[in-house]
Coordinates of N, CA and C in Angstrom, one line a residue:
M1 N 12.0 80.9 -5.9 CA 11.6 80.6 -6.8 C 11.0 79.3 -5.8
T2 N 10.5 78.5 -7.2 CA 9.8 77.5 -6.4 C 11.2 76.4 -6.5
L3 N 11.3 75.4 -5.9 CA 12.2 74.4 -5.4 C 11.8 73.0 -6.1
P4 N 11.7 71.9 -7.6 CA 11.4 70.9 -7.1 C 10.8 70.1 -6.3
V5 N 10.4 69.2 -5.9 CA 9.9 68.5 -4.6 C 9.6 68.1 -5.2
F6 N 9.9 66.5 -4.1 CA 9.1 64.8 -4.0 C 8.4 64.3 -3.5
Y7 N 7.0 63.7 -4.1 CA 6.5 63.2 -3.6 C 6.1 61.8 -3.0
A8 N 5.3 61.4 -2.1 CA 5.7 60.3 -2.3 C 5.0 59.4 -3.3
R9 N 5.3 57.9 -2.2 CA 5.2 56.9 -3.5 C 3.6 55.7 -3.5
P10 N 2.9 55.7 -3.7 CA 1.3 54.8 -3.2 C 2.2 54.0 -3.3
E11 N 1.5 53.0 -1.1 CA 2.1 51.8 -1.1 C 1.9 50.2 -1.0
F12 N 0.9 50.2 -2.5 CA -0.1 49.6 -2.9 C -0.1 49.6 -4.2
L13 N 0.2 48.1 -4.1 CA -0.2 47.7 -6.1 C -1.9 47.9 -6.6
G14 N -3.0 48.3 -6.2 CA -3.8 48.6 -6.8 C -4.1 47.5 -7.0
S15 N -5.5 48.2 -8.2 CA -6.2 46.7 -9.1 C -5.4 46.6 -10.0
T16 N -6.0 45.2 -10.5 CA -5.0 44.6 -10.9 C -5.4 45.0 -13.4
L17 N -5.2 45.3 -14.4 CA -5.4 46.2 -15.2 C -5.9 44.0 -16.1
P18 N -6.9 44.4 -16.0 CA -7.3 42.7 -17.5 C -6.3 42.9 -18.7
V19 N -6.8 43.7 -19.3 CA -6.2 44.6 -20.8 C -4.6 44.4 -20.7
P20 N -3.7 44.0 -21.6 CA -2.4 43.9 -21.4 C -2.2 46.1 -21.5
P21 N -1.0 46.1 -20.8 CA -0.3 47.3 -21.4 C 0.2 47.8 -21.9
A22 N 0.4 49.1 -22.9 CA 0.4 49.0 -24.2 C 1.2 50.0 -24.1
P23 N 2.4 50.4 -25.5 CA 3.0 51.2 -24.5 C 2.8 52.7 -26.1
A24 N 2.7 53.3 -26.3 CA 2.0 54.7 -26.8 C 2.7 54.2 -28.5
S25 N 1.8 54.7 -28.7 CA 2.3 54.1 -30.0 C 1.7 55.6 -31.1
W26 N 2.8 55.5 -31.8 CA 2.6 56.7 -33.3 C 2.2 56.5 -35.0
D27 N 1.7 55.2 -34.4 CA 1.3 54.4 -35.7 C -0.6 54.8 -35.7
A28 N -0.4 55.5 -37.5 CA -2.3 55.3 -38.3 C -3.0 55.5 -37.1
A29 N -4.3 55.9 -37.1 CA -5.5 56.7 -36.3 C -5.9 54.7 -36.3
G30 N -6.3 53.9 -36.0 CA -6.8 52.5 -36.4 C -6.0 51.6 -36.2
S31 N -4.7 51.7 -36.6 CA -3.8 50.9 -36.1 C -3.9 50.0 -35.1
P32 N -3.4 48.8 -35.4 CA -3.1 47.8 -33.2 C -2.4 48.7 -32.8
G33 N -1.8 49.1 -32.9 CA -0.4 49.7 -31.7 C -1.6 50.7 -31.2
Q34 N -2.1 51.6 -32.6 CA -3.3 52.8 -31.5 C -4.6 52.4 -30.6
V35 N -4.8 51.0 -31.7 CA -5.6 50.5 -30.8 C -5.4 49.4 -29.2
R36 N -4.6 48.7 -29.5 CA -3.6 49.0 -27.4 C -3.8 49.4 -26.9
S37 N -2.9 50.5 -27.1 CA -2.9 51.8 -26.7 C -4.1 52.1 -26.0
A38 N -4.9 52.7 -26.4 CA -6.5 53.2 -27.0 C -7.4 52.4 -25.3
A39 N -6.8 51.0 -25.6 CA -8.0 50.0 -24.4 C -7.2 50.3 -23.4
F40 N -5.7 50.8 -22.9 CA -4.7 49.9 -21.9 C -5.3 51.4 -21.5
A41 N -5.3 53.0 -22.5 CA -5.6 53.7 -21.6 C -7.1 53.6 -20.7
A42 N -8.5 52.8 -21.8 CA -9.6 53.1 -21.3 C -9.3 51.8 -20.0
D43 N -9.5 50.8 -20.0 CA -9.1 50.4 -18.5 C -8.5 50.9 -17.5
V44 N -7.3 51.5 -17.8 CA -6.6 52.2 -16.5 C -7.4 53.3 -15.7
L45 N -8.2 53.9 -16.8 CA -9.5 54.9 -16.6 C -10.8 54.7 -15.4
A46 N -10.8 53.9 -16.0 CA -11.9 51.9 -16.0 C -11.8 52.2 -14.0
A47 N -10.4 51.7 -14.0 CA -10.0 50.9 -12.3 C -9.1 52.4 -11.7
I48 N -9.8 53.7 -11.3 CA -9.4 54.2 -11.0 C -10.6 55.8 -11.3
A49 N -10.7 55.1 -11.9 CA -12.3 56.4 -11.5 C -12.8 57.1 -10.7
P50 N -13.0 55.9 -9.5 CA -14.4 56.0 -8.6 C -12.9 56.8 -7.9
K51 N -12.2 56.7 -7.7 CA -11.0 57.1 -6.8 C -10.3 58.5 -6.6
V52 N -10.2 58.8 -8.3 CA -10.0 59.9 -8.2 C -11.2 61.1 -8.4
R53 N -12.2 60.8 -8.3 CA -14.0 61.3 -8.2 C -13.5 62.0 -6.8
V54 N -13.0 61.0 -5.2 CA -12.8 60.8 -3.8 C -11.3 61.6 -3.6
T55 N -10.9 61.3 -4.4 CA -9.6 61.3 -3.4 C -8.8 62.5 -3.4
P56 N -8.6 63.5 -2.3 CA -8.2 64.9 -2.7 C -7.3 65.2 -2.7
D57 N -6.3 67.2 -2.6 CA -5.1 66.9 -3.8 C -4.2 66.2 -3.2
P58 N -2.9 66.2 -3.2 CA -2.0 66.1 -4.6 C -2.1 64.7 -4.6
L59 N -2.5 64.4 -5.7 CA -2.8 63.3 -6.3 C -1.2 62.7 -6.9
A60 N -1.6 60.7 -6.5 CA -0.2 60.8 -7.4 C -1.0 58.8 -7.7
L61 N 0.3 59.1 -8.6 CA -0.6 58.2 -9.6 C 0.8 56.5 -9.7
R62 N 0.0 55.1 -9.7 CA 1.1 54.5 -9.9 C 0.9 53.0 -11.2
V63 N 1.5 53.0 -12.0 CA 1.8 52.0 -12.9 C 2.5 51.6 -12.6
D64 N 2.6 50.0 -12.7 CA 3.3 48.6 -12.3 C 3.0 47.6 -13.6
I65 N 4.0 47.9 -14.7 CA 3.9 46.9 -16.1 C 4.3 45.3 -15.5
G66 N 3.4 44.3 -16.2 CA 4.0 43.4 -16.2 C 4.3 42.5 -17.2
L67 N 5.8 42.4 -17.7 CA 5.9 42.3 -18.7 C 5.9 40.3 -19.1
P68 N 6.1 39.5 -20.1 CA 6.3 38.0 -20.2 C 7.6 37.5 -19.6
D69 N 8.3 36.7 -19.6 CA 9.4 36.7 -19.4 C 11.0 36.8 -20.4
N70 N 9.8 36.0 -21.7 CA 10.8 36.1 -23.2 C 10.8 37.4 -23.2
V71 N 10.7 38.7 -23.7 CA 10.4 40.2 -22.8 C 12.1 40.5 -22.3
P72 N 13.1 40.7 -22.8 CA 13.3 41.6 -22.0 C 13.1 42.7 -21.1
L73 N 14.6 42.8 -20.1 CA 13.2 43.7 -19.5 C 14.7 45.1 -19.1
L74 N 15.5 44.8 -20.0 CA 15.8 46.6 -20.0 C 16.1 46.8 -21.5
A75 N 15.9 46.6 -22.4 CA 15.5 47.1 -23.6 C 14.4 47.3 -23.8
L76 N 14.0 47.8 -24.3 CA 12.8 48.5 -24.7 C 11.3 48.7 -24.1
N77 N 10.7 49.2 -24.2 CA 9.0 49.1 -23.1 C 10.2 49.8 -21.8
D78 N 10.8 51.6 -22.6 CA 10.4 51.7 -22.1 C 9.5 52.6 -20.8
L79 N 9.1 53.1 -20.1 CA 8.1 53.4 -18.5 C 7.4 54.6 -19.0
D80 N 8.3 55.9 -20.7 CA 7.6 56.8 -20.1 C 6.5 57.0 -21.6
N81 N 7.3 55.9 -21.7 CA 5.7 55.5 -23.0 C 5.1 54.7 -23.1
Y82 N 5.1 54.0 -21.5 CA 3.2 53.6 -20.8 C 2.9 55.4 -20.4
L83 N 3.9 55.6 -20.2 CA 2.7 57.2 -19.2 C 2.4 57.9 -19.7
F84 N 2.6 58.1 -21.0 CA 2.8 59.1 -22.0 C 2.2 58.8 -23.1
P85 N 1.0 58.1 -24.0 CA -0.1 59.9 -23.9 C -0.6 59.5 -22.2
L86 N -0.9 58.2 -21.6 CA -1.7 57.6 -21.0 C -2.1 58.6 -19.5
V87 N -1.3 59.4 -18.8 CA -1.8 60.1 -18.4 C -1.9 61.9 -18.4
P88 N -2.1 62.2 -19.6 CA -2.7 63.5 -20.1 C -4.2 63.2 -19.8
K89 N -4.1 62.2 -20.9 CA -5.9 61.1 -21.1 C -6.4 61.6 -19.5
L90 N -5.7 60.5 -18.5 CA -6.8 60.6 -17.6 C -6.4 62.2 -17.6
T91 N -6.3 63.1 -17.2 CA -6.6 64.5 -17.0 C -7.5 65.1 -18.1
K92 N -8.0 64.1 -19.3 CA -8.8 65.3 -19.8 C -10.2 64.2 -18.9
D93 N -9.4 63.4 -18.9 CA -11.4 62.6 -18.3 C -11.9 62.9 -17.3
T94 N -10.8 62.8 -16.5 CA -11.8 63.0 -15.4 C -11.2 64.5 -14.6
G95 N -10.1 65.0 -14.9 CA -11.1 66.4 -15.4 C -9.1 66.8 -14.1
R96 N -8.3 66.2 -13.3 CA -7.4 66.4 -12.4 C -6.0 65.9 -12.4
Q97 N -5.7 66.2 -11.8 CA -4.1 66.8 -12.5 C -3.0 65.7 -11.2
F98 N -1.9 65.0 -11.9 CA -1.3 64.2 -11.4 C 0.1 64.6 -10.8
A99 N 0.5 65.2 -9.8 CA 1.4 65.7 -9.1 C 2.6 65.0 -8.9
S100 N 2.1 64.2 -8.6 CA 3.7 62.4 -9.2 C 3.0 60.9 -9.7
V101 N 3.5 61.1 -11.0 CA 3.1 59.6 -11.6 C 4.7 58.6 -11.7
W102 N 4.3 57.3 -11.3 CA 5.1 56.7 -10.8 C 5.1 55.4 -11.6
A103 N 5.9 54.1 -11.9 CA 5.8 53.5 -12.6 C 6.7 52.6 -12.8
T104 N 6.6 51.3 -13.3 CA 8.3 49.6 -12.7 C 7.6 49.2 -13.7
K105 N 8.9 48.3 -13.6 CA 7.9 47.2 -14.6 C 9.1 46.2 -14.6
R106 N 8.1 44.3 -14.9 CA 9.4 43.5 -14.5 C 8.9 43.0 -14.8
H107 N 9.5 41.3 -14.4 CA 8.4 40.4 -14.6 C 7.6 39.5 -14.9
A108 N 6.2 39.5 -15.0 CA 5.0 39.2 -14.1 C 4.3 39.2 -15.1
A109 N 3.1 37.9 -14.2 CA 1.9 37.9 -15.6 C 1.0 38.7 -15.0
T110 N 0.6 40.0 -14.4 CA -0.2 41.0 -14.1 C 0.4 42.0 -14.6
S111 N -0.9 42.8 -14.5 CA -0.3 45.1 -14.0 C -1.4 45.0 -13.2
S112 N -0.7 46.6 -13.1 CA -1.8 47.1 -11.9 C -2.0 48.3 -11.6
V113 N -3.5 48.7 -11.6 CA -2.6 50.7 -11.1 C -3.1 51.4 -10.1
A114 N -2.8 52.1 -9.3 CA -2.9 52.7 -8.3 C -3.4 53.7 -7.4
V115 N -4.5 54.6 -7.0 CA -4.5 56.1 -7.1 C -4.2 57.1 -5.4
C116 N -3.7 57.8 -5.6 CA -4.3 57.5 -3.6 C -4.1 59.3 -3.7
Q117 N -4.1 60.1 -2.7 CA -3.8 60.7 -1.9 C -2.2 61.6 -2.0
T118 N -1.2 62.2 -2.1 CA 0.2 61.6 -2.4 C 0.4 63.2 -1.1
H119 N 2.2 63.0 -0.4 CA 2.9 64.5 0.2 C 3.6 64.0 0.2
T120 N 4.8 65.0 0.4 CA 6.1 65.2 0.3 C 6.9 64.9 1.0
V121 N 8.4 65.0 0.0 CA 9.7 63.5 1.1 C 11.0 64.5 1.1
Q122 N 11.2 64.1 1.9 CA 12.7 64.0 1.9 C 13.7 63.7 0.3
D123 N 14.8 64.5 -0.2 CA 15.1 63.8 -0.9 C 15.4 62.5 -1.4
P124 N 14.9 61.6 -1.9 CA 15.5 60.7 -1.7 C 17.1 61.0 -2.9
G125 N 17.8 61.0 -3.3 CA 19.6 61.1 -2.8 C 19.4 60.0 -4.8
G126 N 20.8 60.1 -4.8 CA 21.5 58.5 -5.3 C 22.1 59.0 -6.0
V127 N 23.1 58.2 -6.3 CA 24.4 57.9 -6.8 C 24.3 59.1 -7.5
Y128 N 23.7 59.9 -8.6 CA 23.4 61.2 -9.5 C 22.6 61.5 -8.5
S129 N 22.4 63.1 -8.5 CA 21.8 64.5 -7.0 C 22.1 65.5 -8.3
L130 N 21.8 65.1 -9.4 CA 22.0 67.0 -10.2 C 20.4 67.6 -10.5
Q131 N 21.1 69.3 -10.6 CA 19.9 69.7 -10.6 C 20.5 70.6 -12.2
V132 N 18.8 70.3 -13.5 CA 19.4 71.0 -14.4 C 18.4 72.4 -14.6
R133 N 18.1 73.7 -15.2 CA 17.3 74.6 -16.0 C 17.3 74.3 -17.2
T134 N 16.0 74.9 -17.5 CA 15.8 75.1 -19.0 C 14.2 76.1 -20.0
T135 N 15.2 76.8 -20.7 CA 13.6 77.0 -20.7 C 13.1 77.4 -22.7
A136 N 13.7 76.1 -22.7 CA 13.4 75.9 -24.5 C 12.5 75.6 -24.6
S137 N 11.4 74.9 -25.8 CA 10.4 74.2 -25.2 C 11.1 72.6 -26.4
S138 N 10.4 71.5 -25.3 CA 10.7 70.7 -24.9 C 10.8 70.0 -26.4
S139 N 9.8 69.7 -26.8 CA 10.0 69.6 -28.5 C 10.7 69.9 -29.8
T140 N 12.4 71.5 -29.0 CA 13.4 71.1 -29.7 C 14.0 70.5 -29.7
T141 N 15.8 70.3 -30.2 CA 16.8 69.5 -30.1 C 17.5 70.1 -29.1
A142 N 17.1 72.6 -28.6 CA 17.3 73.0 -28.0 C 17.4 72.6 -26.3
Y143 N 16.3 72.6 -26.3 CA 15.2 71.7 -24.8 C 17.0 70.1 -24.6
K144 N 17.3 69.6 -24.7 CA 18.2 68.2 -25.1 C 18.7 68.6 -24.6
R145 N 19.9 70.2 -25.6 CA 20.6 70.4 -25.5 C 21.3 70.8 -23.5
Q146 N 20.8 72.1 -23.7 CA 20.1 72.7 -22.5 C 20.7 71.9 -21.2
I147 N 20.0 69.5 -21.8 CA 20.1 69.5 -19.9 C 21.7 68.3 -19.6
R148 N 21.8 68.2 -21.5 CA 22.9 67.5 -21.7 C 23.8 68.3 -21.8
D149 N 24.3 69.8 -21.6 CA 25.2 70.6 -21.7 C 25.5 70.5 -19.6
Q150 N 24.4 70.5 -18.9 CA 24.0 70.5 -17.4 C 24.7 69.7 -16.9
I151 N 25.0 68.2 -17.8 CA 25.4 66.8 -16.7 C 26.5 66.9 -17.1
T152 N 27.8 67.1 -18.4 CA 28.6 66.1 -18.7 C 29.4 65.4 -18.0
A153 N 29.6 65.8 -16.8 CA 30.6 64.9 -16.1 C 29.5 64.3 -15.4
A154 N 28.5 63.5 -15.6 CA 28.8 62.0 -15.4 C 28.9 61.4 -16.6
Q155 N 29.4 60.0 -15.3 CA 29.5 58.8 -17.1 C 28.0 57.8 -16.5
P156 N 27.7 57.4 -17.9 CA 27.1 56.0 -17.0 C 26.8 55.1 -16.3
L157 N 25.5 54.8 -15.2 CA 26.1 54.2 -14.0 C 25.5 52.4 -14.6
P158 N 27.1 52.0 -13.8 CA 26.8 50.9 -13.6 C 25.7 49.9 -14.9
E159 N 25.9 48.4 -15.6 CA 24.8 47.6 -15.7 C 24.3 47.4 -15.4
G160 N 22.5 47.6 -15.6 CA 22.2 47.0 -15.0 C 20.5 47.4 -14.5
S161 N 19.6 47.1 -14.5 CA 18.5 48.1 -14.4 C 19.0 49.7 -13.0
I162 N 18.0 50.6 -13.4 CA 18.4 52.2 -13.1 C 16.7 52.1 -12.5
A163 N 16.5 53.1 -11.2 CA 15.8 54.2 -11.2 C 16.2 55.5 -10.9
L164 N 14.5 56.3 -11.5 CA 15.1 57.5 -11.6 C 13.8 58.8 -11.2
Q165 N 14.4 58.9 -10.4 CA 13.2 60.5 -10.8 C 13.6 61.5 -10.7
L166 N 13.0 62.6 -10.9 CA 12.5 63.3 -11.7 C 11.6 64.4 -11.2
A167 N 12.4 65.6 -10.5 CA 11.3 65.8 -10.3 C 11.0 67.8 -11.2
F168 N 9.9 68.3 -11.3 CA 9.8 69.4 -12.4 C 9.3 70.7 -11.5
A169 N 10.2 72.0 -11.3 CA 9.3 72.6 -11.1 C 8.9 74.3 -12.6
V170 N 7.3 73.9 -12.9 CA 7.3 74.8 -14.2 C 6.5 76.3 -13.9
G171 N 6.2 76.9 -15.1 CA 5.0 77.3 -14.8 C 3.9 77.2 -15.4
P172 N 2.9 77.9 -14.8 CA 1.6 77.4 -15.2 C 1.0 77.3 -16.4
R173 N 1.8 77.6 -17.6 CA 2.0 77.2 -18.9 C 2.5 76.0 -19.3
R174 N 3.3 75.4 -18.7 CA 3.6 74.3 -18.6 C 2.9 73.2 -18.6
A175 N 2.8 72.5 -20.0 CA 2.8 71.0 -19.8 C 3.1 69.9 -19.5
W176 N 3.4 69.9 -17.3 CA 4.8 69.0 -17.1 C 5.4 67.9 -18.3
P177 N 3.7 66.4 -18.9 CA 4.2 65.4 -19.2 C 4.2 65.5 -20.5
N178 N 4.8 66.4 -21.2 CA 5.4 67.0 -22.6 C 7.1 66.8 -22.0
L179 N 7.2 67.1 -21.0 CA 8.4 67.1 -21.1 C 9.5 66.3 -21.1
W180 N 8.6 65.2 -20.3 CA 9.3 63.4 -19.8 C 10.0 63.2 -20.8
K181 N 10.5 62.3 -21.7 CA 10.4 62.2 -22.7 C 11.5 62.9 -23.0
A182 N 11.4 63.8 -23.9 CA 13.1 64.9 -23.7 C 13.7 64.9 -23.1
T183 N 13.6 65.0 -21.3 CA 13.8 65.3 -20.5 C 14.8 63.9 -20.0
I184 N 14.6 62.3 -20.7 CA 15.1 62.1 -20.3 C 16.0 61.4 -21.2
D185 N 15.1 61.5 -22.8 CA 16.0 61.0 -24.0 C 17.6 62.3 -23.9
S186 N 17.3 62.7 -22.9 CA 18.7 63.5 -22.8 C 20.4 63.3 -21.3
L187 N 19.0 62.0 -20.9 CA 20.3 61.6 -19.9 C 21.3 61.1 -20.3
G188 N 21.7 60.5 -21.8 CA 22.7 59.6 -21.6 C 23.9 59.6 -21.0
S189 N 23.8 60.7 -20.1 CA 25.6 60.8 -19.6 C 25.1 60.2 -18.5
I190 N 24.3 59.2 -18.5 CA 23.7 58.3 -17.1 C 23.7 57.4 -17.4
L191 N 22.7 57.4 -18.5 CA 21.7 56.4 -18.6 C 22.5 55.6 -20.2
G192 N 23.6 56.0 -20.1 CA 24.5 55.5 -21.5 C 23.7 55.4 -22.9
R193 N 24.7 54.8 -24.4 CA 24.1 55.2 -25.3 C 25.0 53.5 -25.4
D194 N 23.9 52.9 -26.7 CA 24.9 52.2 -28.0 C 25.1 52.6 -28.6
V195 N 26.4 52.1 -28.7 CA 27.4 51.7 -30.1 C 26.6 52.6 -31.1
G196 N 26.8 53.4 -31.6 CA 26.1 53.8 -33.1 C 25.3 54.3 -33.2
T197 N 24.6 54.7 -32.0 CA 23.2 55.3 -32.0 C 23.2 56.6 -32.4
R198 N 22.2 56.9 -32.8 CA 22.4 59.0 -32.3 C 22.2 59.6 -30.8
E199 N 22.2 60.5 -30.6 CA 22.7 61.4 -29.7 C 21.8 61.7 -28.6
W200 N 20.7 61.5 -29.4 CA 19.7 61.3 -28.0 C 18.7 59.6 -27.9
D201 N 19.3 59.1 -28.4 CA 18.8 57.6 -27.7 C 19.7 56.7 -26.7
A202 N 20.3 57.8 -25.5 CA 19.5 57.4 -24.2 C 19.2 55.5 -24.2
R203 N 19.6 55.1 -23.1 CA 19.0 53.3 -23.2 C 18.0 53.6 -22.1
D204 N 16.8 54.6 -22.3 CA 16.5 54.5 -20.6 C 15.9 53.0 -20.8
G205 N 15.2 51.9 -22.2 CA 14.8 50.4 -21.9 C 15.9 50.1 -19.8
R206 N 16.6 51.0 -19.2 CA 17.2 50.3 -18.1 C 16.7 50.8 -17.2
I207 N 15.8 52.7 -17.6 CA 14.7 52.4 -16.3 C 13.9 51.4 -15.5
T208 N 14.3 50.1 -14.9 CA 12.8 50.2 -13.8 C 11.8 50.2 -12.4
D209 N 12.7 51.3 -12.8 CA 11.4 52.3 -11.5 C 11.9 53.9 -11.9
L210 N 10.5 54.2 -12.3 CA 10.6 56.0 -12.2 C 9.3 56.8 -11.5
G211 N 10.1 58.0 -11.6 CA 9.0 58.5 -10.7 C 9.5 59.5 -11.4
L212 N 8.4 60.7 -11.3 CA 7.9 61.7 -11.8 C 7.6 62.3 -11.2
H213 N 7.2 64.3 -11.1 CA 6.8 65.1 -10.2 C 6.8 66.0 -10.2
C214 N 6.1 67.2 -9.7 CA 5.4 68.1 -10.6 C 5.3 69.7 -8.9
V215 N 5.7 70.9 -9.8 CA 5.1 71.9 -8.1 C 5.4 72.7 -9.5
T216 N 4.2 73.8 -9.5 CA 3.9 74.3 -10.2 C 4.4 76.1 -9.1
D217 N 4.8 76.9 -10.7 CA 6.7 77.8 -9.8 C 5.5 79.3 -10.8
P218 N 4.5 80.1 -10.6 CA 3.9 81.5 -10.8 C 4.6 82.2 -11.5
A219 N 5.8 81.8 -10.5 CA 6.7 83.3 -11.6 C 8.5 82.6 -11.9
A220 N 8.3 81.5 -12.9 CA 9.0 80.5 -13.5 C 8.9 81.1 -15.6
G221 N 7.8 81.1 -15.6 CA 7.8 81.6 -16.8 C 7.8 80.6 -17.7
N222 N 9.2 80.5 -18.4 CA 9.1 79.3 -19.7 C 10.6 78.8 -19.1
Q223 N 11.2 78.8 -18.2 CA 12.4 78.3 -17.1 C 11.9 77.1 -17.2
V224 N 11.8 76.5 -16.6 CA 11.6 74.5 -15.9 C 12.9 74.0 -15.0
T225 N 12.8 74.3 -14.2 CA 14.5 73.4 -13.2 C 13.8 72.1 -12.8
I226 N 14.0 71.6 -12.5 CA 14.6 69.5 -12.9 C 15.8 69.3 -12.0
A227 N 15.3 68.8 -10.7 CA 16.3 67.6 -10.6 C 16.4 66.1 -11.1
I228 N 18.0 65.7 -10.8 CA 17.0 64.1 -11.3 C 18.2 64.0 -9.9
R229 N 17.3 62.7 -9.7 CA 18.3 61.4 -8.8 C 17.8 60.2 -9.6
A230 N 18.6 59.2 -9.3 CA 19.5 58.6 -10.7 C 20.0 57.5 -9.7
C231 N 20.2 56.5 -9.6 CA 20.6 55.4 -8.7 C 20.6 54.0 -9.5
P232 N 21.8 52.9 -9.9 CA 21.3 51.6 -9.7 C 19.6 50.3 -8.5
V233 N 19.2 50.0 -9.6 CA 17.7 50.0 -8.4 C 17.9 48.9 -6.9
G234 N 17.4 49.8 -6.2 CA 18.0 48.9 -4.7 C 18.7 50.5 -4.1
K235 N 19.2 50.5 -4.5 CA 20.6 52.4 -3.7 C 19.8 53.2 -3.8
L236 N 18.3 53.0 -4.6 CA 17.9 55.0 -4.0 C 16.1 54.8 -3.4
A237 N 16.7 55.7 -2.6 CA 15.7 56.6 -1.1 C 14.3 55.3 -2.5
A238 N 13.5 54.9 -0.9 CA 12.4 55.1 -1.8 C 11.2 55.4 -0.8
H239 N 10.4 56.1 -0.6 CA 9.1 57.2 -0.4 C 7.5 56.6 -0.4

């Protein structure tokens, strides 16, 4: 069985994006949210397409999100919502798969994107260094429950920003970006939940440094193995 692996983060900030970053929008087609999300995806594609065409596998993508000073950094603006559906759109338009996808957010006037060839690195470790397995569809509550039930011993990390890395080992039929949100929503034991919120409303706005990695295991079938590494920002090994 193939185990999850971790890849190196692109070391440079890359190209500055002229269009403000926009998270995923589930509004009706043509709505302002959809227009902003499409413009953001088009801007990222224009910035990386020339390099994607000539960069060998495995590919890594890095998106650094700049937010206005008056926007709370640790509430909303979840990083996975900037990466999905952005990354599937980039794959569709370039024909290239990304083995590693990174995102950060901070108070800044600009945002940027970078792409490069990456390589495997040692396990970054963390306050939480967990491994779980799932078999259910990521669109079902069963998927989240399977993850939740394997991390019940965890306690929420202290208040403040969090660095999270998730490394997936998936079968060839799995579209791994579809796993991101459901997996993060299942991490309430680590991220915490606000009082009165629903079961899957983890405080994922606290994640200011996110790394996502994938390796394909031809023998995995429907099983997904996920390595979870989480820590307060600044305490997770950087690669």
